[in-house]
PDB file of C-alpha atoms in Angstrom:
ATOM      1  CA  ALA A   5       0.317  -0.518  -0.563  1.00 65.00           C
ATOM      2  CA  PRO A   6       1.092   3.703   0.011  1.00 66.00           C
ATOM      3  CA  GLU A   7       2.964   4.869   2.394  1.00 75.00           C
ATOM      4  CA  GLY A   8       0.121   6.882   5.111  1.00 75.00           C
ATOM      5  CA  HIS A   9      -1.728   3.432   3.733  1.00 75.00           C
ATOM      6  CA  THR A  10      -2.858   0.227   5.735  1.00 79.00           C
ATOM      7  CA  ARG A  11       0.483  -2.215   4.882  1.00 80.00           C
ATOM      8  CA  ARG A  12      -0.210  -4.452   8.008  1.00 84.00           C
ATOM      9  CA  LEU A  13      -2.450  -6.017  10.405  1.00 86.00           C
ATOM     10  CA  GLU A  14      -1.422  -7.902  13.680  1.00 86.00           C
ATOM     11  CA  GLY A  15      -3.772 -10.675  14.738  1.00 84.00           C
ATOM     12  CA  PRO A  16      -7.066 -11.032  15.365  1.00 83.00           C
ATOM     13  CA  ALA A  17      -7.646  -8.130  16.856  1.00 88.00           C
ATOM     14  CA  GLY A  18      -6.080  -5.547  14.222  1.00 86.00           C
ATOM     15  CA  ILE A  19      -7.869  -7.445  11.901  1.00 82.00           C
ATOM     16  CA  ALA A  20     -10.789  -6.968  13.425  1.00 87.00           C
ATOM     17  CA  ARG A  21     -10.299  -3.333  13.568  1.00 88.00           C
ATOM     18  CA  PHE A  22      -9.593  -2.743  10.150  1.00 84.00           C
ATOM     19  CA  LEU A  23     -12.921  -4.589   8.935  1.00 83.00           C
ATOM     20  CA  GLY A  24     -14.387  -2.230  10.886  1.00 86.00           C
ATOM     21  CA  ASN A  25     -13.182   0.842   9.949  1.00 86.00           C
ATOM     22  CA  ILE A  26     -14.288  -0.232   6.593  1.00 86.00           C
ATOM     23  CA  SER A  27     -17.500   1.154   7.641  1.00 86.00           C
ATOM     24  CA  SER A  28     -16.759   4.882   8.828  1.00 87.00           C
ATOM     25  CA  PHE A  29     -15.296   5.563   4.378  1.00 87.00           C
ATOM     26  CA  ALA A  30     -17.582   3.304   2.338  1.00 92.00           C
ATOM     27  CA  GLU A  31     -21.049   2.252   2.196  1.00 93.00           C
ATOM     28  CA  ASP A  32     -22.930  -0.472  -0.111  1.00 91.00           C
ATOM     29  CA  LEU A  33     -19.863  -3.279   0.774  1.00 91.00           C
ATOM     30  CA  ARG A  34     -20.856  -5.563  -1.455  1.00 95.00           C
ATOM     31  CA  LEU A  35     -17.858  -8.944  -1.987  1.00 94.00           C
ATOM     32  CA  GLY A  36     -19.223 -11.878  -4.727  1.00 96.00           C
ATOM     33  CA  THR A  37     -18.300 -15.505  -4.030  1.00 97.00           C
ATOM     34  CA  PRO A  38     -14.620 -16.027  -3.831  1.00 97.00           C
ATOM     35  CA  LYS A  39     -12.886 -18.631  -5.616  1.00 98.00           C
ATOM     36  CA  VAL A  40     -11.451 -21.034  -3.841  1.00 98.00           C
ATOM     37  CA  MET A  41      -8.107 -23.359  -4.813  1.00 98.00           C
ATOM     38  CA  ASP A  42      -5.811 -25.360  -2.208  1.00 97.00           C
ATOM     39  CA  THR A  43      -2.726 -24.848  -2.056  1.00 98.00           C
ATOM     40  CA  PRO A  44      -0.584 -27.554   0.013  1.00 97.00           C
ATOM     41  CA  ASP A  45       0.151 -25.511   3.334  1.00 97.00           C
ATOM     42  CA  GLY A  46      -2.923 -23.350   3.153  1.00 97.00           C
ATOM     43  CA  PHE A  47      -5.380 -21.395  -0.113  1.00 97.00           C
ATOM     44  CA  VAL A  48      -5.602 -19.430  -2.149  1.00 98.00           C
ATOM     45  CA  ALA A  49      -9.181 -16.922  -2.699  1.00 97.00           C
ATOM     46  CA  GLU A  50      -9.817 -14.560  -5.402  1.00 98.00           C
ATOM     47  CA  TYR A  51     -12.810 -12.782  -5.131  1.00 97.00           C
ATOM     48  CA  HIS A  52     -14.274  -9.868  -6.593  1.00 98.00           C
ATOM     49  CA  GLY A  53     -15.498  -6.566  -4.292  1.00 96.00           C
ATOM     50  CA  ASP A  54     -17.592  -2.784  -5.290  1.00 97.00           C
ATOM     51  CA  SER A  55     -17.808  -0.242  -2.823  1.00 96.00           C
ATOM     52  CA  VAL A  56     -18.479   3.391  -2.993  1.00 96.00           C
ATOM     53  CA  PHE A  57     -16.582   5.966  -0.767  1.00 94.00           C
ATOM     54  CA  LYS A  58     -18.316   8.836   1.272  1.00 94.00           C
ATOM     55  CA  ASP A  59     -16.094  11.031   1.239  1.00 93.00           C
ATOM     56  CA  THR A  60     -16.263  11.124  -2.190  1.00 95.00           C
ATOM     57  CA  GLY A  61     -18.847   9.102  -3.638  1.00 96.00           C
ATOM     58  CA  LYS A  62     -16.739   7.370  -6.300  1.00 96.00           C
ATOM     59  CA  PRO A  63     -16.914   4.396  -6.372  1.00 96.00           C
ATOM     60  CA  TYR A  64     -14.714   1.469  -5.661  1.00 96.00           C
ATOM     61  CA  SER A  65     -13.466  -1.435  -7.677  1.00 97.00           C
ATOM     62  CA  GLN A  66     -11.198  -3.785  -6.868  1.00 97.00           C
ATOM     63  CA  ASP A  67     -10.695  -7.806  -7.227  1.00 97.00           C
ATOM     64  CA  TYR A  68      -8.071  -9.390  -4.830  1.00 96.00           C
ATOM     65  CA  ILE A  69      -6.483 -12.649  -4.410  1.00 98.00           C
ATOM     66  CA  VAL A  70      -5.583 -13.515  -0.189  1.00 96.00           C
ATOM     67  CA  VAL A  71      -2.629 -16.462  -0.209  1.00 97.00           C
ATOM     68  CA  VAL A  72      -3.575 -18.198   3.621  1.00 95.00           C
ATOM     69  CA  LYS A  73      -1.618 -19.953   4.887  1.00 97.00           C
ATOM     70  CA  VAL A  74      -2.690 -22.786   8.059  1.00 96.00           C
ATOM     71  CA  GLU A  75      -0.529 -24.918  10.324  1.00 96.00           C
ATOM     72  CA  ASP A  76      -2.542 -27.049  13.075  1.00 96.00           C
ATOM     73  CA  GLY A  77      -6.011 -26.425  11.552  1.00 92.00           C
ATOM     74  CA  ARG A  78      -5.300 -22.514  12.340  1.00 90.00           C
ATOM     75  CA  ILE A  79      -4.907 -19.197  10.155  1.00 90.00           C
ATOM     76  CA  ALA A  80      -0.900 -19.362  10.723  1.00 92.00           C
ATOM     77  CA  HIS A  81      -0.253 -16.790   8.208  1.00 91.00           C
ATOM     78  CA  ILE A  82      -2.602 -13.994   5.597  1.00 92.00           C
ATOM     79  CA  ARG A  83      -1.017 -12.006   3.207  1.00 92.00           C
ATOM     80  CA  GLU A  84      -3.985  -9.881   0.497  1.00 92.00           C
ATOM     81  CA  TYR A  85      -2.724  -8.108  -3.735  1.00 94.00           C
ATOM     82  CA  TYR A  86      -4.765  -6.048  -4.498  1.00 93.00           C
ATOM     83  CA  ASP A  87      -4.872  -2.231  -6.783  1.00 93.00           C
ATOM     84  CA  PRO A  88      -3.425   0.466  -5.028  1.00 89.00           C
ATOM     85  CA  MET A  89      -3.883   3.049  -7.348  1.00 92.00           C
ATOM     86  CA  ARG A  90      -7.973   1.868  -7.264  1.00 94.00           C
ATOM     87  CA  VAL A  91      -8.253   3.072  -3.424  1.00 90.00           C
ATOM     88  CA  LEU A  92      -6.187   6.020  -4.133  1.00 91.00           C
ATOM     89  CA  ARG A  93      -8.653   6.771  -7.206  1.00 94.00           C
ATOM     90  CA  ALA A  94     -11.481   6.259  -5.110  1.00 94.00           C
ATOM     91  CA  MET A  95     -10.048   8.363  -2.359  1.00 90.00           C
ATOM     92  CA  GLY A  96      -9.922  11.579  -4.904  1.00 91.00           C
ATOM     93  CA  GLU A  97      -6.073  11.301  -4.147  1.00 90.00           C
ATOM     94  CA  ILE A  98      -4.971  10.619  -7.578  1.00 90.00           C
ATOM     95  CA  GLU A  99      -6.883  10.502 -12.092  1.00 86.00           C
TER      96      GLU A  99
END
């Protein structure tokens, strides 16, 4: 993520705080059904999301890829990939 934006979330509490804040800046969030592919140590999920950023009224449309590592039946690591330029456009920071 660009400087000044969330780059890392630590632990369940950090993830919960971040997800809880989404409604403060985005509305009408719609997430598609993920396509899930198993890997030797977890899974990869692809999904699409749409929303509108409240401050700008601009639409936000994003494709996500999430890589999840599982150890002993628990999530050990999550890494999410997306195009941060789409976030900046919806925020009105770039054209």
